[in-house]
CSV table of C-alpha atoms and ligand atoms in Angstrom, one decimal:
chain,number,residue,atom,x,y,z
X,509,MET,CA,-69.6,-212.2,217.2
X,510,ARG,CA,-70.8,-215.3,214.6
X,511,ASP,CA,-68.4,-215.7,211.7
X,512,PRO,CA,-69.3,-216.4,209.3
X,513,GLU,CA,-72.8,-214.8,209.2
X,514,PRO,CA,-75.5,-216.9,209.8
X,515,THR,CA,-78.2,-218.2,207.3
X,516,ALA,CA,-81.2,-217.4,209.4
X,517,VAL,CA,-82.0,-216.5,213.0
X,518,ASP,CA,-84.3,-218.9,215.5
X,519,TYR,CA,-83.8,-217.0,218.7
X,520,HIS,CA,-86.2,-219.0,221.0
X,521,VAL,CA,-86.4,-222.6,220.1
X,522,HIS,CA,-86.4,-225.8,222.6
X,523,LEU,CA,-84.1,-227.9,220.7
X,524,ASP,CA,-83.8,-230.0,223.7
X,525,LEU,CA,-87.2,-230.7,223.9
X,526,PHE,CA,-87.3,-232.5,220.8
X,527,ARG,CA,-86.9,-236.3,220.1
X,528,ASP,CA,-84.1,-235.9,218.0
X,529,TYR,CA,-82.1,-233.2,219.7
X,530,LYS,CA,-78.8,-234.5,219.0
X,531,SER,CA,-79.7,-233.8,215.5
X,532,GLN,CA,-81.5,-230.6,216.0
X,533,PHE,CA,-78.2,-228.9,217.2
X,534,GLU,CA,-76.3,-230.7,214.3
X,535,THR,CA,-78.7,-228.8,211.7
X,536,CYS,CA,-78.5,-225.6,213.3
X,537,ALA,CA,-74.6,-226.0,213.3
X,538,LYS,CA,-74.7,-227.5,209.9
X,539,ASN,CA,-76.8,-224.8,208.2
X,540,GLY,CA,-75.5,-221.8,210.0
X,541,ILE,CA,-78.4,-220.8,211.7
X,542,ALA,CA,-78.2,-219.0,214.6
X,543,THR,CA,-80.3,-220.4,217.6
X,544,LEU,CA,-81.2,-219.8,221.3
X,545,ALA,CA,-81.5,-222.6,222.3
X,546,VAL,CA,-83.9,-221.5,225.5
X,547,THR,CA,-84.2,-223.7,228.5
X,548,THR,CA,-87.1,-224.4,230.9
X,549,THR,CA,-85.0,-225.6,233.6
X,550,PRO,CA,-81.4,-224.8,235.3
X,551,ARG,CA,-80.8,-228.3,235.3
X,552,ALA,CA,-81.3,-228.8,231.8
X,553,TRP,CA,-78.5,-225.9,230.6
X,554,GLU,CA,-75.1,-227.8,230.8
X,555,THR,CA,-76.3,-230.5,228.5
X,556,ASN,CA,-77.3,-227.9,226.2
X,557,LYS,CA,-74.2,-226.0,226.8
X,558,CYS,CA,-72.1,-229.2,225.7
X,559,LEU,CA,-74.0,-229.7,222.5
X,560,ALA,CA,-73.9,-225.8,221.8
X,561,ALA,CA,-70.1,-225.7,221.9
X,562,GLU,CA,-69.8,-227.3,219.1
X,563,SER,CA,-70.8,-225.1,216.8
X,564,ASN,CA,-70.4,-221.6,216.1
X,565,PHE,CA,-74.1,-220.7,215.6
X,566,VAL,CA,-75.9,-222.3,218.7
X,567,ARG,CA,-76.0,-220.6,222.3
X,568,ALA,CA,-77.6,-222.0,225.3
X,569,ALA,CA,-79.8,-220.5,227.5
X,570,LEU,CA,-80.0,-220.6,231.0
X,571,GLY,CA,-84.0,-220.8,232.0
X,572,PHE,CA,-86.6,-221.0,234.5
X,573,HIS,CA,-89.8,-221.1,232.8
X,574,PRO,CA,-92.5,-219.0,234.8
X,575,GLN,CA,-95.1,-222.0,234.1
X,576,LEU,CA,-92.9,-224.6,235.9
X,577,VAL,CA,-91.8,-222.2,239.0
X,578,ALA,CA,-94.3,-224.3,241.4
X,579,GLU,CA,-92.4,-227.4,240.5
X,580,ILE,CA,-88.8,-226.3,240.1
X,581,GLN,CA,-88.3,-223.9,243.1
X,582,GLY,CA,-85.7,-225.6,244.8
X,583,ASP,CA,-83.2,-225.3,241.6
X,584,PHE,CA,-83.1,-221.6,242.1
X,585,PRO,CA,-79.6,-221.7,244.0
X,586,LEU,CA,-78.0,-224.2,240.7
X,587,PHE,CA,-79.1,-220.9,238.5
X,588,GLU,CA,-77.5,-218.6,240.6
X,589,LYS,CA,-74.7,-220.6,240.4
X,590,LEU,CA,-74.7,-221.5,236.8
X,591,ILE,CA,-75.5,-217.2,235.6
X,592,HIS,CA,-71.7,-216.7,235.9
X,593,LYS,CA,-71.2,-219.2,233.3
X,594,THR,CA,-73.4,-217.6,230.1
X,595,ARG,CA,-74.4,-214.6,228.6
X,596,PHE,CA,-77.9,-216.3,227.6
X,597,ILE,CA,-80.7,-216.0,229.9
X,598,GLY,CA,-84.0,-217.6,228.9
X,599,GLU,CA,-86.5,-218.9,229.2
X,600,VAL,CA,-87.7,-216.8,232.1
X,601,GLY,CA,-90.6,-214.1,232.4
X,602,LEU,CA,-94.3,-214.1,233.8
X,603,ASP,CA,-97.4,-216.3,232.9
X,604,ALA,CA,-100.6,-215.0,234.6
X,605,SER,CA,-102.8,-217.4,232.3
X,606,PRO,CA,-105.5,-218.9,234.7
X,607,ARG,CA,-103.8,-222.1,234.8
X,608,TYR,CA,-100.6,-220.9,236.2
X,609,TYR,CA,-101.6,-218.3,238.2
X,610,ARG,CA,-101.9,-219.6,241.6
X,611,SER,CA,-97.5,-219.6,241.1
X,612,PHE,CA,-97.9,-215.9,239.9
X,613,GLU,CA,-96.7,-214.4,243.5
X,614,LYS,CA,-94.0,-216.7,243.2
X,615,GLN,CA,-93.2,-216.1,239.6
X,616,LYS,CA,-92.6,-212.4,240.2
X,617,GLN,CA,-90.4,-212.8,242.9
X,618,VAL,CA,-88.2,-215.1,241.3
X,619,PHE,CA,-88.3,-213.1,237.9
X,620,THR,CA,-87.4,-209.9,240.6
X,621,GLN,CA,-84.3,-212.0,241.2
X,622,ILE,CA,-83.5,-213.4,237.9
X,623,LEU,CA,-83.5,-209.2,236.6
X,624,LYS,CA,-81.4,-208.3,239.5
X,625,LEU,CA,-78.7,-211.0,239.2
X,626,CYS,CA,-78.7,-210.0,235.6
X,627,ALA,CA,-78.0,-206.4,236.4
X,628,GLU,CA,-75.3,-207.2,238.5
X,629,SER,CA,-73.5,-209.0,235.9
X,630,ARG,CA,-74.2,-206.9,233.2
X,631,GLY,CA,-74.6,-207.5,229.5
X,632,LYS,CA,-77.1,-210.6,229.4
X,633,ILE,CA,-79.4,-211.5,226.9
X,634,LEU,CA,-83.0,-212.7,228.1
X,635,SER,CA,-85.3,-214.4,226.2
X,636,VAL,CA,-88.4,-213.1,228.1
X,637,HIS,CA,-92.1,-215.1,228.3
X,638,CYS,CA,-94.6,-212.8,229.2
X,639,VAL,CA,-98.7,-213.8,229.2
X,640,ARG,CA,-101.1,-211.5,230.7
X,641,ALA,CA,-98.7,-210.0,232.8
X,642,GLY,CA,-97.6,-206.9,230.1
X,643,HIS,CA,-97.7,-203.8,232.5
X,644,GLN,CA,-96.2,-205.8,235.6
X,645,LEU,CA,-93.5,-207.3,233.5
X,646,LEU,CA,-92.5,-204.2,231.8
X,647,ASP,CA,-92.5,-202.2,235.5
X,648,MET,CA,-89.8,-204.5,236.9
X,649,ILE,CA,-87.7,-204.3,233.5
X,650,GLU,CA,-87.8,-200.8,234.0
X,651,GLU,CA,-87.0,-201.2,237.6
X,652,HIS,CA,-84.1,-203.7,237.8
X,653,LEU,CA,-82.4,-204.1,234.4
X,654,PRO,CA,-82.2,-200.7,232.9
X,655,ARG,CA,-80.7,-200.8,229.3
X,656,ASN,CA,-77.5,-200.4,229.8
X,657,LEU,CA,-77.1,-203.3,231.9
X,658,GLY,CA,-78.9,-205.9,229.9
X,659,ARG,CA,-81.2,-206.5,226.8
X,660,VAL,CA,-84.8,-208.1,227.1
X,661,VAL,CA,-85.8,-210.3,223.9
X,662,LEU,CA,-89.8,-210.4,224.2
X,663,HIS,CA,-90.5,-214.2,222.4
X,664,TRP,CA,-94.3,-214.2,221.1
X,665,PHE,CA,-95.4,-211.2,222.4
X,666,SER,CA,-98.9,-211.0,223.2
X,667,GLY,CA,-99.2,-207.7,224.7
X,668,THR,CA,-101.2,-204.7,224.1
X,669,ALA,CA,-100.0,-202.1,221.8
X,670,ALA,CA,-99.5,-199.4,224.2
X,671,GLU,CA,-97.3,-202.2,226.1
X,672,ALA,CA,-95.3,-202.9,222.9
X,673,LYS,CA,-94.6,-198.9,222.7
X,674,ARG,CA,-93.7,-199.4,226.2
X,675,ALA,CA,-91.3,-201.7,225.8
X,676,VAL,CA,-89.6,-200.3,222.5
X,677,ALA,CA,-88.7,-197.5,224.7
X,678,LEU,CA,-87.3,-199.5,227.3
X,679,GLY,CA,-84.6,-200.8,224.5
X,680,CYS,CA,-86.4,-204.1,224.6
X,681,HIS,CA,-86.3,-206.3,221.4
X,682,PHE,CA,-88.8,-209.3,219.9
X,683,SER,CA,-88.5,-212.5,218.3
X,684,ILE,CA,-91.4,-213.1,216.1
X,685,ASN,CA,-93.2,-216.2,215.3
X,686,ARG,CA,-95.3,-218.0,212.5
X,687,GLU,CA,-98.4,-218.1,215.2
X,688,MET,CA,-98.1,-214.3,215.8
X,689,PHE,CA,-99.7,-214.2,212.3
X,690,LYS,CA,-102.4,-216.0,213.0
X,691,ASN,CA,-104.5,-213.3,214.4
X,692,PRO,CA,-104.9,-210.6,211.3
X,693,ASP,CA,-105.6,-208.2,214.2
X,694,ARG,CA,-101.9,-208.2,215.2
X,695,HIS,CA,-100.6,-207.4,212.2
X,696,GLY,CA,-100.5,-203.9,212.9
X,697,LEU,CA,-98.7,-204.2,216.0
X,698,ILE,CA,-96.1,-206.1,214.4
X,699,ALA,CA,-95.9,-203.5,211.2
X,700,ALA,CA,-95.5,-200.8,214.1
X,701,LEU,CA,-92.3,-202.3,215.4
X,702,PRO,CA,-89.2,-200.6,214.7
X,703,HIS,CA,-87.5,-202.9,212.4
X,704,GLU,CA,-84.3,-202.9,214.2
X,705,ARG,CA,-85.6,-204.3,217.2
X,706,VAL,CA,-87.2,-207.6,215.9
X,707,LEU,CA,-85.7,-210.9,215.6
X,708,THR,CA,-87.2,-214.6,214.6
X,709,GLU,CA,-87.7,-217.9,216.5
X,710,THR,CA,-90.1,-221.2,215.8
X,711,ASP,CA,-90.6,-221.7,219.8
X,712,GLY,CA,-89.9,-225.5,218.3
X,713,PRO,CA,-91.5,-228.0,219.4
X,714,PHE,CA,-94.3,-225.8,220.8
X,715,THR,CA,-95.4,-224.6,217.6
X,716,ALA,CA,-96.6,-226.6,214.7
X,717,MET,CA,-95.4,-226.8,210.6
X,718,GLY,CA,-97.2,-229.1,208.5
X,719,GLY,CA,-98.5,-231.1,211.4
X,720,ARG,CA,-95.6,-231.7,212.6
X,721,PRO,CA,-92.7,-229.6,215.0
X,722,ALA,CA,-91.6,-226.6,214.0
X,723,ALA,CA,-88.0,-227.0,214.1
X,724,PRO,CA,-85.3,-224.1,213.3
X,725,SER,CA,-85.1,-224.9,209.6
X,726,ASP,CA,-88.6,-223.5,209.6
X,727,VAL,CA,-87.8,-220.1,210.7
X,728,THR,CA,-87.0,-218.6,207.3
X,729,THR,CA,-91.2,-218.9,207.0
X,730,VAL,CA,-91.1,-216.4,209.2
X,731,ILE,CA,-89.8,-213.5,206.5
X,732,PRO,CA,-92.5,-213.5,204.4
X,733,LEU,CA,-94.9,-212.6,206.7
X,734,ILE,CA,-93.3,-209.7,208.2
X,735,ALA,CA,-92.0,-209.2,204.5
X,736,GLN,CA,-96.0,-208.7,204.1
X,737,VAL,CA,-97.3,-206.3,207.0
X,738,TRP,CA,-93.5,-204.4,206.4
X,739,ARG,CA,-94.4,-204.0,203.0
X,740,LEU,CA,-90.4,-204.6,202.0
X,741,PRO,CA,-89.1,-207.3,200.0
X,742,GLU,CA,-88.0,-210.9,201.7
X,743,SER,CA,-84.4,-210.2,201.2
X,744,VAL,CA,-84.3,-206.7,202.8
X,745,VAL,CA,-86.1,-208.1,205.7
X,746,ALA,CA,-84.0,-211.3,205.7
X,747,THR,CA,-81.1,-209.1,205.6
X,748,GLN,CA,-82.5,-206.8,208.4
X,749,ILE,CA,-83.0,-209.6,210.8
X,750,LYS,CA,-79.4,-210.8,210.6
X,751,LYS,CA,-78.0,-207.6,211.1
X,752,ASN,CA,-80.4,-206.9,214.2
X,753,LEU,CA,-79.0,-210.2,215.8
X,754,MET,CA,-75.3,-209.5,215.3
X,755,ALA,CA,-75.7,-205.8,216.6
X,756,LEU,CA,-77.3,-207.0,219.6
X,757,GLU,CA,-74.7,-209.6,220.4
X,758,ASP,CA,-71.6,-207.3,219.5
X,759,GLU,CA,-73.3,-204.7,221.7
X,760,GLN,CA,-71.0,-203.7,224.7
X,761,VAL,CA,-72.0,-203.1,227.6
X,762,THR,CA,-71.1,-200.0,229.7
N,9,MN,MN1,-90.6,-221.1,224.5
């Protein structure tokens, strides 16, 4: 439970990859932005954890980025060791785009292991990357991490409407960023998501905002975009997103 209530939610951001990363952590804390600080390698987690510990609003997630699997394979024992120290896992997942396809088999092995470890320790929340691999990813979640054992938040979802529907049935959440609205063809998919499963994110510094990297304080600019496709007032959407976050993190795992 976060106390007091957050002002906004950035549920996927790489705070440690900003040049001024320390002040990014401070801003999230000061402004009450509920932040999931994801990491790309388990080696980064301890530092993130220390910086996050200063705030009730920032969580440090333990990551193993699918795009780096080939280079950081040797760090998996560290991931296994640290997984017991945190409830938050990410960025993890699958990337079958041409640039990373060479490591796809290895990515599948690693992601399977991660899902199994999460299922064993129960109650984890995962921020999951998925590019061109929706079908395989959802098969793996269905097999290894049933919804009573953990929660998956699909970050920057780029799959089909059918995959979105299946992800909803499997209990997944979706963290939505500004970039996802650039293609009007995607608006229908966002409109069809169950409102109680939606969170917001920036994925900063990998997205831009007015010519600079998007930071957590920019996350409120996603609200009007969601409000437009949901045909709801912005205040209703903002309240819904905060409620969703609190419900997700307060959930008791049986
Ligand atoms: Mn990311």
